[in-house]
GROMACS .gro file of C-alpha atoms in nm:
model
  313
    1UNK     CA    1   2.784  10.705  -1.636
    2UNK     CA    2   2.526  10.838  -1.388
    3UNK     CA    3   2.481  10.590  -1.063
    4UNK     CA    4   2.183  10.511  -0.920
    5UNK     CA    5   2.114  10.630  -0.574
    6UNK     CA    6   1.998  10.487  -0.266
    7UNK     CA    7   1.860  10.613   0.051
    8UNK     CA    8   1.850  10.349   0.330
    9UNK     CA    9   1.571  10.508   0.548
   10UNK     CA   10   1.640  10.331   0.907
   11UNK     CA   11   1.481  10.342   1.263
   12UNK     CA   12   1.301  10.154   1.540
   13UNK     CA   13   0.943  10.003   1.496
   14UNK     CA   14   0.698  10.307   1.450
   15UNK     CA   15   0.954  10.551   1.433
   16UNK     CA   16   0.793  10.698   1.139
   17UNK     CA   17   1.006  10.549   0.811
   18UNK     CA   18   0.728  10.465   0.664
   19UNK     CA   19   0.565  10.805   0.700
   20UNK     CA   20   0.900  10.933   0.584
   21UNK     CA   21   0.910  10.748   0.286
   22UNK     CA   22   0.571  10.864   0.188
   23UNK     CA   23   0.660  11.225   0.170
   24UNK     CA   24   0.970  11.174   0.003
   25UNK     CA   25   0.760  10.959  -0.279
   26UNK     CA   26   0.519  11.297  -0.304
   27UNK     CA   27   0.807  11.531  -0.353
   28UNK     CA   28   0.958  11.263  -0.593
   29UNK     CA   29   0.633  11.294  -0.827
   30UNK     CA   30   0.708  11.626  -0.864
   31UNK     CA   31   1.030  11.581  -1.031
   32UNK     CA   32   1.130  11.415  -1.364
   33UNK     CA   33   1.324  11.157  -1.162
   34UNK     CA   34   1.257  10.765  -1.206
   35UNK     CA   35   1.194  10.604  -0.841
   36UNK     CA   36   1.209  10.217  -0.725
   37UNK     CA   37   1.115  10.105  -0.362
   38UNK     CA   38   1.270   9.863  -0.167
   39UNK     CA   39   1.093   9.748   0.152
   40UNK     CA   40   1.203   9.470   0.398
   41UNK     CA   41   0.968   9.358   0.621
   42UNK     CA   42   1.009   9.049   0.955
   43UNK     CA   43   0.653   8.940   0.921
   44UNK     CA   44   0.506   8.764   0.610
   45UNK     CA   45   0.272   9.037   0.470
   46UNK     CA   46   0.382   9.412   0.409
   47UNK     CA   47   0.121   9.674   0.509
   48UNK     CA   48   0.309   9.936   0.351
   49UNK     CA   49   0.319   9.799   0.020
   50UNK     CA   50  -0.069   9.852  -0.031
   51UNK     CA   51   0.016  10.233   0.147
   52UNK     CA   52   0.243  10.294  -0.140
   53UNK     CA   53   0.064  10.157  -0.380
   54UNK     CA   54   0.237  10.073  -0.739
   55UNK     CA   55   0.299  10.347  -0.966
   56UNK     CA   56   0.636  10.268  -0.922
   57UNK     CA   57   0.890   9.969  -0.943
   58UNK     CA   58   0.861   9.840  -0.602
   59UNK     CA   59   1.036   9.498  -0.416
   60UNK     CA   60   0.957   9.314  -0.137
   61UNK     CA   61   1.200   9.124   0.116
   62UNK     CA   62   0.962   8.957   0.380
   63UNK     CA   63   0.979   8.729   0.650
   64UNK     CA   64   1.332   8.868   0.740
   65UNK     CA   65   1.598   9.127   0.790
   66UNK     CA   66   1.862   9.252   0.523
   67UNK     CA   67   2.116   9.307   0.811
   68UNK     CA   68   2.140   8.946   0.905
   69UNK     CA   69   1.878   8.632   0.711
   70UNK     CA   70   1.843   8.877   0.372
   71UNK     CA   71   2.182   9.006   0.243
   72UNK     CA   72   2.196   8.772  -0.029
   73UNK     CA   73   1.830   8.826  -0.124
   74UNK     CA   74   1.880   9.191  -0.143
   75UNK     CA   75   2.151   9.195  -0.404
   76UNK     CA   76   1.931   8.994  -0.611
   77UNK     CA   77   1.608   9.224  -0.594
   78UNK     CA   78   1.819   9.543  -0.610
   79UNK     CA   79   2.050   9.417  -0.892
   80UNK     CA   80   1.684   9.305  -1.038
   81UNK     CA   81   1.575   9.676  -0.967
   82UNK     CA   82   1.846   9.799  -1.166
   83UNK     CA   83   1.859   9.595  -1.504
   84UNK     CA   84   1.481   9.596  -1.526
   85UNK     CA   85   1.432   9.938  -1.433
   86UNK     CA   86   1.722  10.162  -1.466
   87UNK     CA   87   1.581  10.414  -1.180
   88UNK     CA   88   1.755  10.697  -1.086
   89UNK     CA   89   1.698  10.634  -0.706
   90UNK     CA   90   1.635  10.400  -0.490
   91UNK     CA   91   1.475  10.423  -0.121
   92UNK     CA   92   1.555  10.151   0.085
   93UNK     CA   93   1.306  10.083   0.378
   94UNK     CA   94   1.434   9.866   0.660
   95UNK     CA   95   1.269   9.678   0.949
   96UNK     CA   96   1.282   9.850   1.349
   97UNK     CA   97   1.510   9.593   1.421
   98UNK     CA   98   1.764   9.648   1.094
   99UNK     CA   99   2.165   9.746   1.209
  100UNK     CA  100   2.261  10.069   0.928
  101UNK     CA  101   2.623   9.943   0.887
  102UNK     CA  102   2.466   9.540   0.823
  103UNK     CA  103   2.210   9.701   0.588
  104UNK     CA  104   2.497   9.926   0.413
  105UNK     CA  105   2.720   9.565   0.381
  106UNK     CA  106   2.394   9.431   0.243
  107UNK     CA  107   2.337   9.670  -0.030
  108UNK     CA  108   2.703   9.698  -0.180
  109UNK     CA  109   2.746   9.318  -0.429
  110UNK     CA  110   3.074   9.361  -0.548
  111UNK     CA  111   2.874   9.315  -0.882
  112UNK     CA  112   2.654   9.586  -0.879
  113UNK     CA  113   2.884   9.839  -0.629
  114UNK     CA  114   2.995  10.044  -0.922
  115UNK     CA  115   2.658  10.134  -1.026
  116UNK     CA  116   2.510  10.263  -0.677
  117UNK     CA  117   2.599  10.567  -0.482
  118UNK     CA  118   2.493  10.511  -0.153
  119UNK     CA  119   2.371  10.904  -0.076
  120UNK     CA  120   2.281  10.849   0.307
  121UNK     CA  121   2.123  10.685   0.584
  122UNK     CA  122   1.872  10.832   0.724
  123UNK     CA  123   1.761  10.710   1.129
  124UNK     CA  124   1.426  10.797   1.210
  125UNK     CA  125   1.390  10.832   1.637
  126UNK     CA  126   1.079  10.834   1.823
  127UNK     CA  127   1.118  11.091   2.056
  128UNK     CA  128   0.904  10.971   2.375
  129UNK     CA  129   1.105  10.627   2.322
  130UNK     CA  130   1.427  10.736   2.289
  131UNK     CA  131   1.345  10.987   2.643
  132UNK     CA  132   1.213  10.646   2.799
  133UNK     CA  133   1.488  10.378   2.640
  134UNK     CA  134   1.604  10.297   3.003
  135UNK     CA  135   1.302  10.098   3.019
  136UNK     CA  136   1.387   9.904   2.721
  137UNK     CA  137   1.648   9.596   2.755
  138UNK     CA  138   1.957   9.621   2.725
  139UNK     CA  139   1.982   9.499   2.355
  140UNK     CA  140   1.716   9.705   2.224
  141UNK     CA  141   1.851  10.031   2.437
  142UNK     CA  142   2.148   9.954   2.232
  143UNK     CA  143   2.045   9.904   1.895
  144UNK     CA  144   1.874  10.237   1.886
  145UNK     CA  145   2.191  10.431   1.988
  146UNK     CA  146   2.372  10.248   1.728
  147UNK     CA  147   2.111  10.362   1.461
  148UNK     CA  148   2.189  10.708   1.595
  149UNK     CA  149   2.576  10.606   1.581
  150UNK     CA  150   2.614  10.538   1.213
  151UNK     CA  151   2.322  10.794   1.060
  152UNK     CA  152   2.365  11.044   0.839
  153UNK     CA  153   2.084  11.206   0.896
  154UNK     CA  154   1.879  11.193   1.243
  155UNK     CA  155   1.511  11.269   1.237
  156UNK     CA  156   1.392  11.318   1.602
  157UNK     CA  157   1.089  11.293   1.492
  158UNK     CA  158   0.696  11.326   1.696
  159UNK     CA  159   0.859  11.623   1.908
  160UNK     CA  160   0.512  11.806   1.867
  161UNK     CA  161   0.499  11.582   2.160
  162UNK     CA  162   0.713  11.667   2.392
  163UNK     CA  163   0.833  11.978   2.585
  164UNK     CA  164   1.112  12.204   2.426
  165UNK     CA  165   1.356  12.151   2.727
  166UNK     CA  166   1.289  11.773   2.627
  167UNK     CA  167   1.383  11.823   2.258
  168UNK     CA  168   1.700  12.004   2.376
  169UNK     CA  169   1.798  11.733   2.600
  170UNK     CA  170   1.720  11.464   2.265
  171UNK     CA  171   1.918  11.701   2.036
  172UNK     CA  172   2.253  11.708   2.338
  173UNK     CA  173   2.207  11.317   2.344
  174UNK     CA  174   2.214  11.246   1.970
  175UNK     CA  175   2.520  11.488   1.871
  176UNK     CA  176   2.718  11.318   2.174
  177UNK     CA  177   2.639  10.956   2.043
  178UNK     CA  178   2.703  11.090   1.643
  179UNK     CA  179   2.892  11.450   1.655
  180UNK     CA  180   2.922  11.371   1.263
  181UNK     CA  181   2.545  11.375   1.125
  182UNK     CA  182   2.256  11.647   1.089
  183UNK     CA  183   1.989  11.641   1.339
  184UNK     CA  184   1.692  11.745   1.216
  185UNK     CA  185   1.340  11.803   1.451
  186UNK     CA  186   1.047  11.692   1.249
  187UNK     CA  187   0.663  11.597   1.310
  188UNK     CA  188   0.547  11.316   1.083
  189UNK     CA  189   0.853  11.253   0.911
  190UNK     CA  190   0.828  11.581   0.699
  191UNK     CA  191   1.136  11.641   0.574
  192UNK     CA  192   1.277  11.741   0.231
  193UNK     CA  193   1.477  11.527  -0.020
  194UNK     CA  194   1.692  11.807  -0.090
  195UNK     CA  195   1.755  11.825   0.301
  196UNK     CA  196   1.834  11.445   0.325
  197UNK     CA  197   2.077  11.501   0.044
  198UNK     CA  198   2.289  11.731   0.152
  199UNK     CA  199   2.661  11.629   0.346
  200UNK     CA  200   2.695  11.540   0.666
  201UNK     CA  201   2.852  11.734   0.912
  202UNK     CA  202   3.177  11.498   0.906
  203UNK     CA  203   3.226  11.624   0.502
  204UNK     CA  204   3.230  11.978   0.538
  205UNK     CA  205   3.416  11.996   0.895
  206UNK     CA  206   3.762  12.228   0.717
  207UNK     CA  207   3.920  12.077   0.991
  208UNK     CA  208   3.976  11.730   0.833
  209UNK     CA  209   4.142  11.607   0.521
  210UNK     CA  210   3.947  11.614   0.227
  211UNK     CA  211   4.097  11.352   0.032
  212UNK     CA  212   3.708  11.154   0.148
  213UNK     CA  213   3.484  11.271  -0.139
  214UNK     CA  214   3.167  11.066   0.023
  215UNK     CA  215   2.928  11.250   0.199
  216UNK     CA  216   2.842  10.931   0.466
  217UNK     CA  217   2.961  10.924   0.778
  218UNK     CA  218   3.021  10.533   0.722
  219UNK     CA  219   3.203  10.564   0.342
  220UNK     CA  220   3.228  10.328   0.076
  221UNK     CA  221   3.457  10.216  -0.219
  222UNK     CA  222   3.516  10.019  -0.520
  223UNK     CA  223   3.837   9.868  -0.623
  224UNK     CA  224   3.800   9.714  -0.975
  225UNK     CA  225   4.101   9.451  -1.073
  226UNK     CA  226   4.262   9.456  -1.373
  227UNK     CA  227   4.530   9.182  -1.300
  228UNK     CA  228   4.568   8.862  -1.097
  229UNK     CA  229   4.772   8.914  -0.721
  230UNK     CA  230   5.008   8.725  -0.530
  231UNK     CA  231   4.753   8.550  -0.238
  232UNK     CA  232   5.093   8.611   0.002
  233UNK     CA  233   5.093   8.952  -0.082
  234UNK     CA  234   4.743   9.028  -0.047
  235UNK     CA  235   4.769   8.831   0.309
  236UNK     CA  236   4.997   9.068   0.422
  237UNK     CA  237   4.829   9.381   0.303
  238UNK     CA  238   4.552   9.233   0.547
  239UNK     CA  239   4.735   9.278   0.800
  240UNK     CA  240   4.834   9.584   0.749
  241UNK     CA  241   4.492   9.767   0.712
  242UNK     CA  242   4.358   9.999   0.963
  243UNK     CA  243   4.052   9.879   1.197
  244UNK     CA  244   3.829  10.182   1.087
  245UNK     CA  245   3.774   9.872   0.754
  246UNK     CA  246   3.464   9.719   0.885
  247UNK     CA  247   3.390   9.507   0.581
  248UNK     CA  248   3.524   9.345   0.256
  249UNK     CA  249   3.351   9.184   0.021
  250UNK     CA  250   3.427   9.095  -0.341
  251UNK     CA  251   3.604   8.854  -0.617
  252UNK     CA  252   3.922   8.863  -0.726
  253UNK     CA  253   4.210   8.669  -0.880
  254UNK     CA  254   4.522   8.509  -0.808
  255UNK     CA  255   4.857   8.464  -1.016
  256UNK     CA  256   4.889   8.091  -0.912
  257UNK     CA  257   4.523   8.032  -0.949
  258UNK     CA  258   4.368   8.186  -1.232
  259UNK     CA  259   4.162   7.923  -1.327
  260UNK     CA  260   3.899   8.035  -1.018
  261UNK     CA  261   3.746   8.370  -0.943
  262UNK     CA  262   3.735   8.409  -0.520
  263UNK     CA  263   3.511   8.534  -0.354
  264UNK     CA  264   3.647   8.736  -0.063
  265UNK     CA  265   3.490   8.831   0.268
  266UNK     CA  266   3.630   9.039   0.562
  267UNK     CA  267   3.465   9.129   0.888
  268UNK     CA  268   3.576   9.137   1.222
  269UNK     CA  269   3.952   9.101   1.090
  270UNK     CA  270   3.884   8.759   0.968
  271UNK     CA  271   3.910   8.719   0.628
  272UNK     CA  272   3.761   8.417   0.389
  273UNK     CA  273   3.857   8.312   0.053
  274UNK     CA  274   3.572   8.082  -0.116
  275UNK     CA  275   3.679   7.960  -0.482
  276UNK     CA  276   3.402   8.031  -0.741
  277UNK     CA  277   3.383   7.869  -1.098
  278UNK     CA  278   3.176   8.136  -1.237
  279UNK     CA  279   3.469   8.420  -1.332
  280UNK     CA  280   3.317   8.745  -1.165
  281UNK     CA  281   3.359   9.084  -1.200
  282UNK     CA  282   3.693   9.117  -1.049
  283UNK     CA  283   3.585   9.432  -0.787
  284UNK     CA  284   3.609   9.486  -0.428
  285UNK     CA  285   3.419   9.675  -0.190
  286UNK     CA  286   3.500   9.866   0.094
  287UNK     CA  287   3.278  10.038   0.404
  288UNK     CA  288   3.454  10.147   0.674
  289UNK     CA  289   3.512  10.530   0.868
  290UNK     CA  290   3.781  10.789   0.715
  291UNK     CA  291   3.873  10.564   0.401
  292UNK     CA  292   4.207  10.678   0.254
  293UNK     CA  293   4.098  10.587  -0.096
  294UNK     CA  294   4.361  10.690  -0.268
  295UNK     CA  295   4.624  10.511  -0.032
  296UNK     CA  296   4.409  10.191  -0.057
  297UNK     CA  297   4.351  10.210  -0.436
  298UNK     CA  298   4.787  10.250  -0.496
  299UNK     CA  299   4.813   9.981  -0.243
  300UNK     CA  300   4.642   9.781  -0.461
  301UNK     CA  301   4.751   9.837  -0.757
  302UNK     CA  302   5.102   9.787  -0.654
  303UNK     CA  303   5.019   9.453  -0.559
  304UNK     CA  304   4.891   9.401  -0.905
  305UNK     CA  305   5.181   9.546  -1.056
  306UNK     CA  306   5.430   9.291  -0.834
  307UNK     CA  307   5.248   9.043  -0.967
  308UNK     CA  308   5.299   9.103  -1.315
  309UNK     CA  309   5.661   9.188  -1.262
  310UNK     CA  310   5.705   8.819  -1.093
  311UNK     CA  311   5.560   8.678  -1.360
  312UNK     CA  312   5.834   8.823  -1.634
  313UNK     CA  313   6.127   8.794  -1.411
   0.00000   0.00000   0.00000
């Protein structure tokens, strides 16, 4: 089964996504591909909705942010997205303001996770801003180095205005902050798709295991039950996990308890259990750096497989 993909196109406030996503829509009409929007604006109107017009499936998230007020809504509209449309890709436009690893966690629902590929985020940087970003506050100074941080792809984009010496500096900065993505110097946002879609640095180093077939810097799984687990068990193999798990998210089943699906959240190390009467799809979703997915995915199954064995003992 082919997967739809998604490009999360990310950045500060006039950066130049939205410039960005209109040239990747042109080169799109030019190919047999079918294309949905996303767009998530903080205000109550979208201006770039009547800019792209609507030849295509397109879905609006206002008056909020997906990273933080919006997750929930944005599962809805992209699972809506994808059994109404079927696309082959999806670009995902974020607010100035959006975090990529909050937006990432917002786009993977446990329900539709096995569906997506997630095939990079892209962080649009105003040049001039990011040379003057000491005159920002200290939040906003920091937000725009963690867009850099978790990219895929960096855009320093408007460097047809400023001095070569300048962009050399920018280009130093960004592969300190992200030594893992392509940086790429563009003026309005022209880039190619096939550009955007190639690997990041981090997936063709030969110095590093290749046992990570994603291409993001920030990777992604899906663990799909097949059996009830022991909620001991699965507490312990909490514990056990390495820190480079940012988030968890999903439903699953236990043996003592199969009457409920749970929905499971981790962040932060916490984990929360919330019982659910509607029986999910039992998967689980992972984003986090340097995922061993095949450790993870025997892990797993060998709790499923103690489980089973309790049970006939």
């Amino acid at each position: 089964m082919k997967k739809v993909e998604i490009y999360i196109l990310g950045g500060f406030l006039g950066s130049g996504k939205t410039t960005l996503l209109q040239n990747l829509l042109k080169e799109e009409k030019k190919t047999n591909q079918k294309v949905a929007v996303l767009l998530n604006e903080i205000g109550e109107h979208s201006v770039d909705t009547d800019i792209i017009g609507k030849e295509m499936p397109l879905k609006e998230l206002l008056n909020g942010c997906i990273c933080c007020t919006m997750k929930d809504e944005l599962e809805i509209q992209l699972l809506s997205l994808y059994q109404e449309h079927q696309p082959d890709v999806i670009y995902i436009e974020t607010t100035g303001v959006a975090h990529p690893i909050e937006v990432l966690d917002a786009c993977l629902s446990p329900v539709i996770a096995p569906y997506i590929e997630i095939k990079s985020i892209v962080s649009v940087i105003d040049s001039k801003r990011w040379l003057d970003r000491d005159k920002l506050s200290l939040r906003i100074k920091k937000l725009l180095e963690e867009q850099v941080r978790h990219g895929d792809h960096i855009l320093i984009n408007k460097v047809d205005l400023i001095t070569r010496e300048e962009r050399e500096d920018i280009q130093k900065e960004i592969m300190e902050i992200n030594p893992r993505a392509k940086v790429h110097l563009t003026d309005y946002s022209n880039i190619s798709i096939e550009e955007l879609s190639q690997p990041s640095r981090s997936s063709i180093d030969s110095h590093e295991e290749m046992h990570v077939h994603n291409h993001l810097h920030i990777q992604t799984m899906t663990y799909q039950f097949q059996d009830p687990v022991i909620k001991e068990e699965f507490d312990d193999w909490l514990k056990s996990i390495p820190e480079s798990i940012y988030r968890i998210k999903g439903f699953l089943q236990f043996r003592d308890d199969e009457v409920y699906t749970h929905l499971f959240q981790y962040s932060y190390r916490l984990p929360f259990f919330f019982p659910q009467s509607i029986k999910f799809p039992k998967n689980l979703v992972f984003i986090g750096e340097n995922l061993n997915k095949e450790m993870i995915k025997e892990e797993l199954m060998q709790l499923e497989q103690n489980a089973k064995r309790k049970v006939t003992l």
